[in-house]
JSON list of C-alpha atoms and ligand atoms in Angstrom, two decimals:
[
{"chain": "X", "resi": 1, "resn": "MET", "atom": "CA", "xyz": [-22.47, -8.83, 29.45]},
{"chain": "X", "resi": 2, "resn": "LYS", "atom": "CA", "xyz": [-24.47, -11.67, 27.88]},
{"chain": "X", "resi": 3, "resn": "MET", "atom": "CA", "xyz": [-22.14, -14.57, 27.00]},
{"chain": "X", "resi": 4, "resn": "ASP", "atom": "CA", "xyz": [-22.99, -17.59, 24.84]},
{"chain": "X", "resi": 5, "resn": "THR", "atom": "CA", "xyz": [-21.03, -20.20, 26.76]},
{"chain": "X", "resi": 6, "resn": "GLN", "atom": "CA", "xyz": [-20.27, -23.91, 26.49]},
{"chain": "X", "resi": 7, "resn": "VAL", "atom": "CA", "xyz": [-18.77, -25.38, 29.67]},
{"chain": "X", "resi": 8, "resn": "PHE", "atom": "CA", "xyz": [-16.66, -28.57, 29.66]},
{"chain": "X", "resi": 9, "resn": "PRO", "atom": "CA", "xyz": [-15.22, -30.65, 32.51]},
{"chain": "X", "resi": 10, "resn": "ASP", "atom": "CA", "xyz": [-11.63, -30.10, 31.42]},
{"chain": "X", "resi": 11, "resn": "ILE", "atom": "CA", "xyz": [-9.33, -28.84, 28.64]},
{"chain": "X", "resi": 12, "resn": "ASP", "atom": "CA", "xyz": [-9.44, -32.17, 26.75]},
{"chain": "X", "resi": 13, "resn": "ALA", "atom": "CA", "xyz": [-13.21, -32.11, 26.53]},
{"chain": "X", "resi": 14, "resn": "LEU", "atom": "CA", "xyz": [-13.14, -28.39, 25.70]},
{"chain": "X", "resi": 15, "resn": "SER", "atom": "CA", "xyz": [-10.73, -28.99, 22.86]},
{"chain": "X", "resi": 16, "resn": "ARG", "atom": "CA", "xyz": [-12.88, -31.80, 21.46]},
{"chain": "X", "resi": 17, "resn": "GLY", "atom": "CA", "xyz": [-15.93, -29.53, 21.73]},
{"chain": "X", "resi": 18, "resn": "VAL", "atom": "CA", "xyz": [-14.15, -26.76, 19.84]},
{"chain": "X", "resi": 19, "resn": "LEU", "atom": "CA", "xyz": [-12.91, -29.14, 17.14]},
{"chain": "X", "resi": 20, "resn": "LYS", "atom": "CA", "xyz": [-16.43, -30.42, 16.51]},
{"chain": "X", "resi": 21, "resn": "GLU", "atom": "CA", "xyz": [-17.68, -26.85, 15.97]},
{"chain": "X", "resi": 22, "resn": "LEU", "atom": "CA", "xyz": [-14.63, -25.94, 13.89]},
{"chain": "X", "resi": 23, "resn": "GLN", "atom": "CA", "xyz": [-15.33, -28.89, 11.61]},
{"chain": "X", "resi": 24, "resn": "GLY", "atom": "CA", "xyz": [-18.83, -27.56, 10.81]},
{"chain": "X", "resi": 25, "resn": "ILE", "atom": "CA", "xyz": [-17.58, -24.08, 10.07]},
{"chain": "X", "resi": 26, "resn": "LEU", "atom": "CA", "xyz": [-14.67, -25.37, 7.95]},
{"chain": "X", "resi": 27, "resn": "GLU", "atom": "CA", "xyz": [-16.98, -27.46, 5.78]},
{"chain": "X", "resi": 28, "resn": "GLU", "atom": "CA", "xyz": [-19.47, -24.63, 5.32]},
{"chain": "X", "resi": 29, "resn": "ALA", "atom": "CA", "xyz": [-16.70, -22.16, 4.42]},
{"chain": "X", "resi": 30, "resn": "ILE", "atom": "CA", "xyz": [-15.07, -24.44, 1.87]},
{"chain": "X", "resi": 31, "resn": "ALA", "atom": "CA", "xyz": [-18.47, -25.35, 0.36]},
{"chain": "X", "resi": 32, "resn": "SER", "atom": "CA", "xyz": [-19.52, -21.68, 0.01]},
{"chain": "X", "resi": 33, "resn": "ARG", "atom": "CA", "xyz": [-16.20, -19.83, -0.44]},
{"chain": "X", "resi": 34, "resn": "GLY", "atom": "CA", "xyz": [-13.75, -22.56, -1.53]},
{"chain": "X", "resi": 35, "resn": "ARG", "atom": "CA", "xyz": [-11.48, -21.93, 1.43]},
{"chain": "X", "resi": 36, "resn": "PHE", "atom": "CA", "xyz": [-11.38, -21.85, 5.25]},
{"chain": "X", "resi": 37, "resn": "ALA", "atom": "CA", "xyz": [-9.44, -18.93, 6.69]},
{"chain": "X", "resi": 38, "resn": "ILE", "atom": "CA", "xyz": [-8.74, -19.22, 10.41]},
{"chain": "X", "resi": 39, "resn": "ALA", "atom": "CA", "xyz": [-7.02, -16.73, 12.77]},
{"chain": "X", "resi": 40, "resn": "LEU", "atom": "CA", "xyz": [-5.21, -18.71, 15.44]},
{"chain": "X", "resi": 41, "resn": "SER", "atom": "CA", "xyz": [-4.59, -17.63, 19.02]},
{"chain": "X", "resi": 42, "resn": "GLY", "atom": "CA", "xyz": [-1.43, -18.18, 21.02]},
{"chain": "X", "resi": 43, "resn": "GLY", "atom": "CA", "xyz": [-0.68, -18.70, 24.68]},
{"chain": "X", "resi": 44, "resn": "HIS", "atom": "CA", "xyz": [-1.14, -22.12, 26.25]},
{"chain": "X", "resi": 45, "resn": "THR", "atom": "CA", "xyz": [-4.90, -22.90, 26.05]},
{"chain": "X", "resi": 46, "resn": "PRO", "atom": "CA", "xyz": [-5.19, -23.70, 22.29]},
{"chain": "X", "resi": 47, "resn": "ALA", "atom": "CA", "xyz": [-2.23, -26.10, 22.19]},
{"chain": "X", "resi": 48, "resn": "LYS", "atom": "CA", "xyz": [-4.34, -29.13, 23.05]},
{"chain": "X", "resi": 49, "resn": "LEU", "atom": "CA", "xyz": [-6.84, -28.23, 20.30]},
{"chain": "X", "resi": 50, "resn": "TYR", "atom": "CA", "xyz": [-4.10, -27.88, 17.68]},
{"chain": "X", "resi": 51, "resn": "GLY", "atom": "CA", "xyz": [-2.69, -31.23, 18.67]},
{"chain": "X", "resi": 52, "resn": "LEU", "atom": "CA", "xyz": [-6.10, -32.87, 18.50]},
{"chain": "X", "resi": 53, "resn": "TRP", "atom": "CA", "xyz": [-6.79, -31.30, 15.09]},
{"chain": "X", "resi": 54, "resn": "ALA", "atom": "CA", "xyz": [-3.54, -32.79, 13.82]},
{"chain": "X", "resi": 55, "resn": "GLU", "atom": "CA", "xyz": [-4.40, -36.26, 15.01]},
{"chain": "X", "resi": 56, "resn": "LYS", "atom": "CA", "xyz": [-5.29, -38.76, 12.28]},
{"chain": "X", "resi": 57, "resn": "SER", "atom": "CA", "xyz": [-8.34, -39.78, 14.26]},
{"chain": "X", "resi": 58, "resn": "SER", "atom": "CA", "xyz": [-9.84, -36.35, 13.82]},
{"chain": "X", "resi": 59, "resn": "PHE", "atom": "CA", "xyz": [-12.02, -35.45, 10.86]},
{"chain": "X", "resi": 60, "resn": "ARG", "atom": "CA", "xyz": [-10.34, -35.40, 7.40]},
{"chain": "X", "resi": 61, "resn": "THR", "atom": "CA", "xyz": [-9.27, -31.82, 6.86]},
{"chain": "X", "resi": 62, "resn": "PRO", "atom": "CA", "xyz": [-8.77, -30.75, 3.19]},
{"chain": "X", "resi": 63, "resn": "TRP", "atom": "CA", "xyz": [-5.58, -28.88, 4.12]},
{"chain": "X", "resi": 64, "resn": "GLU", "atom": "CA", "xyz": [-5.18, -27.57, 0.54]},
{"chain": "X", "resi": 65, "resn": "HIS", "atom": "CA", "xyz": [-8.20, -25.32, 1.26]},
{"chain": "X", "resi": 66, "resn": "VAL", "atom": "CA", "xyz": [-7.15, -24.22, 4.78]},
{"chain": "X", "resi": 67, "resn": "HIS", "atom": "CA", "xyz": [-5.28, -20.97, 5.47]},
{"chain": "X", "resi": 68, "resn": "LEU", "atom": "CA", "xyz": [-3.65, -20.30, 8.83]},
{"chain": "X", "resi": 69, "resn": "PHE", "atom": "CA", "xyz": [-3.10, -16.78, 10.15]},
{"chain": "X", "resi": 70, "resn": "TRP", "atom": "CA", "xyz": [-2.29, -15.54, 13.70]},
{"chain": "X", "resi": 71, "resn": "GLY", "atom": "CA", "xyz": [-4.46, -13.01, 15.52]},
{"chain": "X", "resi": 72, "resn": "ASP", "atom": "CA", "xyz": [-1.36, -11.94, 17.43]},
{"chain": "X", "resi": 73, "resn": "GLU", "atom": "CA", "xyz": [2.27, -12.83, 17.74]},
{"chain": "X", "resi": 74, "resn": "ARG", "atom": "CA", "xyz": [5.16, -12.01, 20.01]},
{"chain": "X", "resi": 75, "resn": "TYR", "atom": "CA", "xyz": [7.96, -10.11, 18.24]},
{"chain": "X", "resi": 76, "resn": "VAL", "atom": "CA", "xyz": [10.49, -12.88, 18.75]},
{"chain": "X", "resi": 77, "resn": "PRO", "atom": "CA", "xyz": [12.25, -15.26, 16.31]},
{"chain": "X", "resi": 78, "resn": "GLN", "atom": "CA", "xyz": [10.05, -18.16, 15.05]},
{"chain": "X", "resi": 79, "resn": "ASP", "atom": "CA", "xyz": [12.15, -20.70, 16.96]},
{"chain": "X", "resi": 80, "resn": "ASP", "atom": "CA", "xyz": [11.82, -18.84, 20.24]},
{"chain": "X", "resi": 81, "resn": "PRO", "atom": "CA", "xyz": [9.97, -20.70, 23.01]},
{"chain": "X", "resi": 82, "resn": "LEU", "atom": "CA", "xyz": [7.64, -17.69, 23.37]},
{"chain": "X", "resi": 83, "resn": "SER", "atom": "CA", "xyz": [6.68, -17.73, 19.66]},
{"chain": "X", "resi": 84, "resn": "ASN", "atom": "CA", "xyz": [3.01, -18.50, 18.95]},
{"chain": "X", "resi": 85, "resn": "TYR", "atom": "CA", "xyz": [4.08, -19.70, 15.51]},
{"chain": "X", "resi": 86, "resn": "ARG", "atom": "CA", "xyz": [6.52, -22.20, 17.06]},
{"chain": "X", "resi": 87, "resn": "MET", "atom": "CA", "xyz": [3.84, -23.53, 19.38]},
{"chain": "X", "resi": 88, "resn": "THR", "atom": "CA", "xyz": [1.54, -24.06, 16.40]},
{"chain": "X", "resi": 89, "resn": "ARG", "atom": "CA", "xyz": [4.28, -25.59, 14.26]},
{"chain": "X", "resi": 90, "resn": "GLU", "atom": "CA", "xyz": [5.08, -28.14, 16.96]},
{"chain": "X", "resi": 91, "resn": "THR", "atom": "CA", "xyz": [1.44, -29.03, 17.77]},
{"chain": "X", "resi": 92, "resn": "LEU", "atom": "CA", "xyz": [-0.17, -28.80, 14.33]},
{"chain": "X", "resi": 93, "resn": "ILE", "atom": "CA", "xyz": [1.69, -27.59, 11.22]},
{"chain": "X", "resi": 94, "resn": "SER", "atom": "CA", "xyz": [4.59, -30.09, 11.34]},
{"chain": "X", "resi": 95, "resn": "ARG", "atom": "CA", "xyz": [2.09, -32.93, 11.66]},
{"chain": "X", "resi": 96, "resn": "VAL", "atom": "CA", "xyz": [-0.31, -32.20, 8.77]},
{"chain": "X", "resi": 97, "resn": "PRO", "atom": "CA", "xyz": [0.05, -31.94, 4.93]},
{"chain": "X", "resi": 98, "resn": "ILE", "atom": "CA", "xyz": [-0.76, -28.25, 4.73]},
{"chain": "X", "resi": 99, "resn": "PRO", "atom": "CA", "xyz": [0.81, -26.46, 1.72]},
{"chain": "X", "resi": 100, "resn": "ALA", "atom": "CA", "xyz": [3.50, -24.00, 2.91]},
{"chain": "X", "resi": 101, "resn": "ALA", "atom": "CA", "xyz": [1.76, -21.25, 0.92]},
{"chain": "X", "resi": 102, "resn": "ASN", "atom": "CA", "xyz": [-1.29, -21.72, 3.12]},
{"chain": "X", "resi": 103, "resn": "VAL", "atom": "CA", "xyz": [0.61, -20.90, 6.31]},
{"chain": "X", "resi": 104, "resn": "HIS", "atom": "CA", "xyz": [0.79, -17.13, 6.89]},
{"chain": "X", "resi": 105, "resn": "PRO", "atom": "CA", "xyz": [2.99, -16.38, 9.95]},
{"chain": "X", "resi": 106, "resn": "VAL", "atom": "CA", "xyz": [3.59, -12.85, 11.16]},
{"chain": "X", "resi": 107, "resn": "PRO", "atom": "CA", "xyz": [6.88, -11.75, 9.50]},
{"chain": "X", "resi": 108, "resn": "VAL", "atom": "CA", "xyz": [8.85, -11.33, 12.75]},
{"chain": "X", "resi": 109, "resn": "ASN", "atom": "CA", "xyz": [12.08, -11.47, 10.74]},
{"chain": "X", "resi": 110, "resn": "LEU", "atom": "CA", "xyz": [11.54, -7.83, 9.66]},
{"chain": "X", "resi": 111, "resn": "PRO", "atom": "CA", "xyz": [13.76, -5.22, 11.37]},
{"chain": "X", "resi": 112, "resn": "THR", "atom": "CA", "xyz": [11.01, -3.57, 13.47]},
{"chain": "X", "resi": 113, "resn": "PRO", "atom": "CA", "xyz": [7.55, -4.55, 14.83]},
{"chain": "X", "resi": 114, "resn": "GLU", "atom": "CA", "xyz": [6.14, -1.61, 12.89]},
{"chain": "X", "resi": 115, "resn": "LYS", "atom": "CA", "xyz": [7.50, -2.97, 9.60]},
{"chain": "X", "resi": 116, "resn": "ALA", "atom": "CA", "xyz": [6.20, -6.45, 10.49]},
{"chain": "X", "resi": 117, "resn": "ALA", "atom": "CA", "xyz": [2.74, -4.96, 11.15]},
{"chain": "X", "resi": 118, "resn": "GLU", "atom": "CA", "xyz": [2.70, -3.15, 7.79]},
{"chain": "X", "resi": 119, "resn": "ALA", "atom": "CA", "xyz": [3.84, -6.27, 5.94]},
{"chain": "X", "resi": 120, "resn": "TYR", "atom": "CA", "xyz": [1.31, -8.53, 7.64]},
{"chain": "X", "resi": 121, "resn": "GLU", "atom": "CA", "xyz": [-1.47, -6.04, 6.92]},
{"chain": "X", "resi": 122, "resn": "ALA", "atom": "CA", "xyz": [-0.42, -5.98, 3.25]},
{"chain": "X", "resi": 123, "resn": "GLU", "atom": "CA", "xyz": [-0.54, -9.79, 3.16]},
{"chain": "X", "resi": 124, "resn": "LEU", "atom": "CA", "xyz": [-4.02, -9.76, 4.72]},
{"chain": "X", "resi": 125, "resn": "ARG", "atom": "CA", "xyz": [-5.29, -7.15, 2.27]},
{"chain": "X", "resi": 126, "resn": "LYS", "atom": "CA", "xyz": [-3.96, -9.27, -0.65]},
{"chain": "X", "resi": 127, "resn": "PHE", "atom": "CA", "xyz": [-5.58, -12.40, 0.80]},
{"chain": "X", "resi": 128, "resn": "PHE", "atom": "CA", "xyz": [-8.95, -10.75, 1.26]},
{"chain": "X", "resi": 129, "resn": "ALA", "atom": "CA", "xyz": [-8.64, -9.02, -2.16]},
{"chain": "X", "resi": 130, "resn": "GLY", "atom": "CA", "xyz": [-10.52, -5.83, -1.35]},
{"chain": "X", "resi": 131, "resn": "GLU", "atom": "CA", "xyz": [-13.09, -7.58, 0.84]},
{"chain": "X", "resi": 132, "resn": "PRO", "atom": "CA", "xyz": [-13.35, -6.85, 4.60]},
{"chain": "X", "resi": 133, "resn": "PRO", "atom": "CA", "xyz": [-11.01, -9.08, 6.67]},
{"chain": "X", "resi": 134, "resn": "ALA", "atom": "CA", "xyz": [-13.74, -11.53, 7.67]},
{"chain": "X", "resi": 135, "resn": "PHE", "atom": "CA", "xyz": [-12.11, -14.71, 8.95]},
{"chain": "X", "resi": 136, "resn": "ASP", "atom": "CA", "xyz": [-14.31, -17.79, 8.81]},
{"chain": "X", "resi": 137, "resn": "LEU", "atom": "CA", "xyz": [-13.17, -18.51, 12.35]},
{"chain": "X", "resi": 138, "resn": "GLN", "atom": "CA", "xyz": [-11.06, -16.55, 14.82]},
{"chain": "X", "resi": 139, "resn": "LEU", "atom": "CA", "xyz": [-9.77, -18.15, 18.01]},
{"chain": "X", "resi": 140, "resn": "LEU", "atom": "CA", "xyz": [-9.18, -15.83, 20.92]},
{"chain": "X", "resi": 141, "resn": "GLY", "atom": "CA", "xyz": [-7.95, -16.29, 24.45]},
{"chain": "X", "resi": 142, "resn": "LEU", "atom": "CA", "xyz": [-8.46, -14.27, 27.66]},
{"chain": "X", "resi": 143, "resn": "GLY", "atom": "CA", "xyz": [-5.74, -12.86, 29.84]},
{"chain": "X", "resi": 144, "resn": "GLY", "atom": "CA", "xyz": [-6.09, -12.40, 33.59]},
{"chain": "X", "resi": 145, "resn": "GLU", "atom": "CA", "xyz": [-6.51, -8.64, 33.16]},
{"chain": "X", "resi": 146, "resn": "GLY", "atom": "CA", "xyz": [-8.96, -9.00, 30.27]},
{"chain": "X", "resi": 147, "resn": "HIS", "atom": "CA", "xyz": [-6.66, -8.79, 27.28]},
{"chain": "X", "resi": 148, "resn": "THR", "atom": "CA", "xyz": [-7.35, -10.76, 24.11]},
{"chain": "X", "resi": 149, "resn": "ALA", "atom": "CA", "xyz": [-5.06, -11.28, 21.10]},
{"chain": "X", "resi": 150, "resn": "SER", "atom": "CA", "xyz": [-2.44, -8.68, 22.15]},
{"chain": "X", "resi": 151, "resn": "LEU", "atom": "CA", "xyz": [-4.99, -5.96, 22.89]},
{"chain": "X", "resi": 152, "resn": "PHE", "atom": "CA", "xyz": [-4.32, -5.06, 26.51]},
{"chain": "X", "resi": 153, "resn": "PRO", "atom": "CA", "xyz": [-6.37, -2.72, 28.72]},
{"chain": "X", "resi": 154, "resn": "GLY", "atom": "CA", "xyz": [-5.64, 0.91, 27.81]},
{"chain": "X", "resi": 155, "resn": "SER", "atom": "CA", "xyz": [-3.90, -0.02, 24.54]},
{"chain": "X", "resi": 156, "resn": "PRO", "atom": "CA", "xyz": [-4.23, 2.73, 21.82]},
{"chain": "X", "resi": 157, "resn": "ALA", "atom": "CA", "xyz": [-4.77, -0.11, 19.32]},
{"chain": "X", "resi": 158, "resn": "LEU", "atom": "CA", "xyz": [-8.24, -0.64, 20.86]},
{"chain": "X", "resi": 159, "resn": "ALA", "atom": "CA", "xyz": [-9.37, 2.60, 19.26]},
{"chain": "X", "resi": 160, "resn": "GLU", "atom": "CA", "xyz": [-7.91, 1.77, 15.84]},
{"chain": "X", "resi": 161, "resn": "LYS", "atom": "CA", "xyz": [-10.35, 2.44, 13.00]},
{"chain": "X", "resi": 162, "resn": "LYS", "atom": "CA", "xyz": [-8.13, 1.97, 9.90]},
{"chain": "X", "resi": 163, "resn": "ARG", "atom": "CA", "xyz": [-5.19, -0.35, 10.40]},
{"chain": "X", "resi": 164, "resn": "TRP", "atom": "CA", "xyz": [-5.69, -4.08, 10.44]},
{"chain": "X", "resi": 165, "resn": "VAL", "atom": "CA", "xyz": [-2.50, -4.95, 12.33]},
{"chain": "X", "resi": 166, "resn": "ALA", "atom": "CA", "xyz": [-0.77, -2.97, 15.06]},
{"chain": "X", "resi": 167, "resn": "ALA", "atom": "CA", "xyz": [2.64, -3.18, 16.75]},
{"chain": "X", "resi": 168, "resn": "VAL", "atom": "CA", "xyz": [2.05, -2.87, 20.48]},
{"chain": "X", "resi": 169, "resn": "GLU", "atom": "CA", "xyz": [4.05, -2.63, 23.70]},
{"chain": "X", "resi": 170, "resn": "ALA", "atom": "CA", "xyz": [2.34, -5.02, 26.14]},
{"chain": "X", "resi": 171, "resn": "PRO", "atom": "CA", "xyz": [2.59, -5.23, 29.95]},
{"chain": "X", "resi": 172, "resn": "ALA", "atom": "CA", "xyz": [3.52, -8.88, 29.46]},
{"chain": "X", "resi": 173, "resn": "LYS", "atom": "CA", "xyz": [6.44, -11.06, 28.46]},
{"chain": "X", "resi": 174, "resn": "PRO", "atom": "CA", "xyz": [7.62, -10.42, 25.77]},
{"chain": "X", "resi": 175, "resn": "PRO", "atom": "CA", "xyz": [6.38, -6.82, 25.59]},
{"chain": "X", "resi": 176, "resn": "ARG", "atom": "CA", "xyz": [6.82, -6.21, 21.85]},
{"chain": "X", "resi": 177, "resn": "ARG", "atom": "CA", "xyz": [3.96, -7.82, 19.91]},
{"chain": "X", "resi": 178, "resn": "LEU", "atom": "CA", "xyz": [1.85, -7.66, 16.79]},
{"chain": "X", "resi": 179, "resn": "THR", "atom": "CA", "xyz": [-1.89, -7.90, 17.03]},
{"chain": "X", "resi": 180, "resn": "PHE", "atom": "CA", "xyz": [-5.02, -7.72, 14.89]},
{"chain": "X", "resi": 181, "resn": "THR", "atom": "CA", "xyz": [-6.95, -4.58, 15.65]},
{"chain": "X", "resi": 182, "resn": "PRO", "atom": "CA", "xyz": [-10.71, -4.40, 16.29]},
{"chain": "X", "resi": 183, "resn": "VAL", "atom": "CA", "xyz": [-11.07, -3.59, 12.53]},
{"chain": "X", "resi": 184, "resn": "VAL", "atom": "CA", "xyz": [-10.27, -7.28, 11.82]},
{"chain": "X", "resi": 185, "resn": "LEU", "atom": "CA", "xyz": [-11.62, -8.88, 14.98]},
{"chain": "X", "resi": 186, "resn": "ASN", "atom": "CA", "xyz": [-15.00, -7.13, 14.62]},
{"chain": "X", "resi": 187, "resn": "SER", "atom": "CA", "xyz": [-15.30, -8.51, 11.07]},
{"chain": "X", "resi": 188, "resn": "GLY", "atom": "CA", "xyz": [-15.11, -12.19, 12.15]},
{"chain": "X", "resi": 189, "resn": "ARG", "atom": "CA", "xyz": [-17.79, -14.57, 10.79]},
{"chain": "X", "resi": 190, "resn": "ASN", "atom": "CA", "xyz": [-17.34, -16.85, 13.80]},
{"chain": "X", "resi": 191, "resn": "THR", "atom": "CA", "xyz": [-15.44, -16.18, 17.03]},
{"chain": "X", "resi": 192, "resn": "PHE", "atom": "CA", "xyz": [-14.44, -18.72, 19.72]},
{"chain": "X", "resi": 193, "resn": "PHE", "atom": "CA", "xyz": [-12.98, -17.63, 23.06]},
{"chain": "X", "resi": 194, "resn": "LEU", "atom": "CA", "xyz": [-11.06, -20.56, 24.66]},
{"chain": "X", "resi": 195, "resn": "VAL", "atom": "CA", "xyz": [-10.75, -20.01, 28.41]},
{"chain": "X", "resi": 196, "resn": "ALA", "atom": "CA", "xyz": [-9.46, -22.59, 30.85]},
{"chain": "X", "resi": 197, "resn": "GLY", "atom": "CA", "xyz": [-8.13, -22.67, 34.40]},
{"chain": "X", "resi": 198, "resn": "ALA", "atom": "CA", "xyz": [-9.08, -21.34, 37.85]},
{"chain": "X", "resi": 199, "resn": "ASP", "atom": "CA", "xyz": [-6.86, -18.31, 37.26]},
{"chain": "X", "resi": 200, "resn": "LYS", "atom": "CA", "xyz": [-9.43, -17.10, 34.68]},
{"chain": "X", "resi": 201, "resn": "ARG", "atom": "CA", "xyz": [-12.39, -17.31, 37.05]},
{"chain": "X", "resi": 202, "resn": "GLU", "atom": "CA", "xyz": [-12.15, -13.78, 38.41]},
{"chain": "X", "resi": 203, "resn": "ILE", "atom": "CA", "xyz": [-11.81, -12.01, 35.10]},
{"chain": "X", "resi": 204, "resn": "LEU", "atom": "CA", "xyz": [-14.62, -14.06, 33.58]},
{"chain": "X", "resi": 205, "resn": "SER", "atom": "CA", "xyz": [-17.05, -13.13, 36.36]},
{"chain": "X", "resi": 206, "resn": "ALA", "atom": "CA", "xyz": [-15.86, -9.49, 36.16]},
{"chain": "X", "resi": 207, "resn": "ILE", "atom": "CA", "xyz": [-16.66, -9.41, 32.44]},
{"chain": "X", "resi": 208, "resn": "ARG", "atom": "CA", "xyz": [-19.97, -11.20, 32.98]},
{"chain": "X", "resi": 209, "resn": "ASN", "atom": "CA", "xyz": [-21.10, -8.77, 35.69]},
{"chain": "X", "resi": 210, "resn": "GLU", "atom": "CA", "xyz": [-20.24, -5.66, 33.77]},
{"chain": "X", "resi": 211, "resn": "PRO", "atom": "CA", "xyz": [-23.24, -3.69, 32.64]},
{"chain": "X", "resi": 212, "resn": "ASP", "atom": "CA", "xyz": [-23.60, -3.92, 28.87]},
{"chain": "X", "resi": 213, "resn": "SER", "atom": "CA", "xyz": [-24.45, -0.21, 28.75]},
{"chain": "X", "resi": 214, "resn": "THR", "atom": "CA", "xyz": [-20.92, 1.14, 29.27]},
{"chain": "X", "resi": 215, "resn": "PRO", "atom": "CA", "xyz": [-17.92, 0.33, 27.01]},
{"chain": "X", "resi": 216, "resn": "SER", "atom": "CA", "xyz": [-16.00, -2.36, 28.79]},
{"chain": "X", "resi": 217, "resn": "LYS", "atom": "CA", "xyz": [-12.61, -1.73, 30.30]},
{"chain": "X", "resi": 218, "resn": "TYR", "atom": "CA", "xyz": [-11.72, -5.26, 29.30]},
{"chain": "X", "resi": 219, "resn": "PRO", "atom": "CA", "xyz": [-10.54, -5.62, 25.68]},
{"chain": "X", "resi": 220, "resn": "ALA", "atom": "CA", "xyz": [-11.98, -9.14, 25.36]},
{"chain": "X", "resi": 221, "resn": "ALA", "atom": "CA", "xyz": [-15.42, -7.66, 26.09]},
{"chain": "X", "resi": 222, "resn": "ARG", "atom": "CA", "xyz": [-14.87, -4.68, 23.80]},
{"chain": "X", "resi": 223, "resn": "ILE", "atom": "CA", "xyz": [-14.52, -6.93, 20.75]},
{"chain": "X", "resi": 224, "resn": "ARG", "atom": "CA", "xyz": [-17.89, -7.01, 18.95]},
{"chain": "X", "resi": 225, "resn": "PRO", "atom": "CA", "xyz": [-17.59, -9.35, 16.00]},
{"chain": "X", "resi": 226, "resn": "LYS", "atom": "CA", "xyz": [-20.30, -9.30, 13.30]},
{"chain": "X", "resi": 227, "resn": "GLY", "atom": "CA", "xyz": [-20.84, -13.05, 13.57]},
{"chain": "X", "resi": 228, "resn": "PRO", "atom": "CA", "xyz": [-21.64, -15.30, 16.53]},
{"chain": "X", "resi": 229, "resn": "VAL", "atom": "CA", "xyz": [-19.30, -15.51, 19.54]},
{"chain": "X", "resi": 230, "resn": "ILE", "atom": "CA", "xyz": [-19.04, -18.63, 21.66]},
{"chain": "X", "resi": 231, "resn": "TRP", "atom": "CA", "xyz": [-17.12, -18.82, 24.93]},
{"chain": "X", "resi": 232, "resn": "PHE", "atom": "CA", "xyz": [-15.68, -22.32, 25.49]},
{"chain": "X", "resi": 233, "resn": "LEU", "atom": "CA", "xyz": [-14.91, -22.62, 29.17]},
{"chain": "X", "resi": 234, "resn": "ASP", "atom": "CA", "xyz": [-13.63, -25.40, 31.32]},
{"chain": "X", "resi": 235, "resn": "GLN", "atom": "CA", "xyz": [-15.34, -26.05, 34.67]},
{"chain": "X", "resi": 236, "resn": "ARG", "atom": "CA", "xyz": [-12.50, -24.50, 36.72]},
{"chain": "X", "resi": 237, "resn": "ALA", "atom": "CA", "xyz": [-12.79, -21.18, 34.84]},
{"chain": "X", "resi": 238, "resn": "ALA", "atom": "CA", "xyz": [-16.56, -21.19, 34.70]},
{"chain": "X", "resi": 239, "resn": "SER", "atom": "CA", "xyz": [-17.44, -21.90, 38.34]},
{"chain": "J", "resi": 1, "resn": "6PG", "atom": "C1", "xyz": [-0.76, -14.44, 23.35]},
{"chain": "J", "resi": 1, "resn": "6PG", "atom": "C2", "xyz": [-2.18, -14.74, 23.12]},
{"chain": "J", "resi": 1, "resn": "6PG", "atom": "C3", "xyz": [-3.02, -14.17, 24.24]},
{"chain": "J", "resi": 1, "resn": "6PG", "atom": "C4", "xyz": [-3.57, -15.40, 24.98]},
{"chain": "J", "resi": 1, "resn": "6PG", "atom": "C5", "xyz": [-3.95, -15.03, 26.37]},
{"chain": "J", "resi": 1, "resn": "6PG", "atom": "C6", "xyz": [-4.35, -16.29, 27.17]},
{"chain": "J", "resi": 1, "resn": "6PG", "atom": "O1", "xyz": [-0.02, -14.38, 22.38]},
{"chain": "J", "resi": 1, "resn": "6PG", "atom": "O2", "xyz": [-0.39, -14.43, 24.51]},
{"chain": "J", "resi": 1, "resn": "6PG", "atom": "O3", "xyz": [-2.67, -14.77, 21.93]},
{"chain": "J", "resi": 1, "resn": "6PG", "atom": "O4", "xyz": [-4.02, -13.32, 23.90]},
{"chain": "J", "resi": 1, "resn": "6PG", "atom": "O5", "xyz": [-4.64, -15.91, 24.25]},
{"chain": "J", "resi": 1, "resn": "6PG", "atom": "O6", "xyz": [-2.83, -14.44, 26.99]},
{"chain": "J", "resi": 1, "resn": "6PG", "atom": "O7", "xyz": [-3.23, -17.06, 27.25]},
{"chain": "J", "resi": 1, "resn": "6PG", "atom": "P1", "xyz": [-3.29, -18.56, 27.90]},
{"chain": "J", "resi": 1, "resn": "6PG", "atom": "O8", "xyz": [-4.11, -19.37, 27.00]},
{"chain": "J", "resi": 1, "resn": "6PG", "atom": "O9", "xyz": [-1.88, -18.94, 27.96]},
{"chain": "J", "resi": 1, "resn": "6PG", "atom": "O10", "xyz": [-3.92, -18.38, 29.27]}
]
C-alpha cells in the first residue's frame, strides 16, 4: 500500500509536525466554511498533540469556530480513566476557551451503546445538515492488529454502508465501544494517522507490504477517505 508518510525523531516532534499541518487546515476551513470540524482519536498517541494545541505558545485558535467530535469512544462514564473524552478534557478542553456547545462528546450516559450510537448519529446528521459527514480533519490511530478508530479486524461495522456510527464489541479493553463507520471516515477532507512506538513497527510494515490489489485485512488500510491521508510516524515505528 502506498503511504504518504512524515517521519519524526520522537512523539514531541511528531506532535509539533501535526499541529503545524492542523493549523493550515483549520484556517482554510474557517475561511471557506466558517467552521473547523475535527474528529479526534483516542488512545495514548494524540495526548501530546492535544496538550501542545492547548498551550498558549501555539497558534491562536479561534475556538468559537472549532467543533470537536470523537471518531470513537469507549462505552464508559466520561470520568473513567479509559474514556477518550476524559483524556481530551484533561489535555485540551479544560485548558482552552472553547464554547461548551462546540464540544460534541459521544453520549455514553445513554442506557445502551446502541442508543448512544443512534443519538450520536442524529447529532452528526444535524451538524452536517443534510451534507455528507465530511470532517475538515480526522485524526486516527493504529492498533497493533491493524484497527483504527474502533474498527477491529473482522468487525461487521467495516461493511457498513448506511449508518454513520456503530456500537461494537471489540477484542480490547473495554470491549463495548462506539465508532464512526467507513461511511464517515471515507468522507474525510483530510486524514492524519498518528503512529508512534516500536510496538507499531510490525503492523506498519505489514500494511505497507500488502498488495494494493486485494482488500486489506487491516481496517486502517481499508479506510479510503476522499481527501488526502498523511501518516505521521515517529522513528521507532517507522524503522
Ligand atoms: C481508541 C482509539 C484507537 C487508538 C489505537 C491506537 O479509542 O482506542 O481511538 O483507535 O487510536 O488503539 O492507540 P494508541 O495511540 O494508544 O497506541
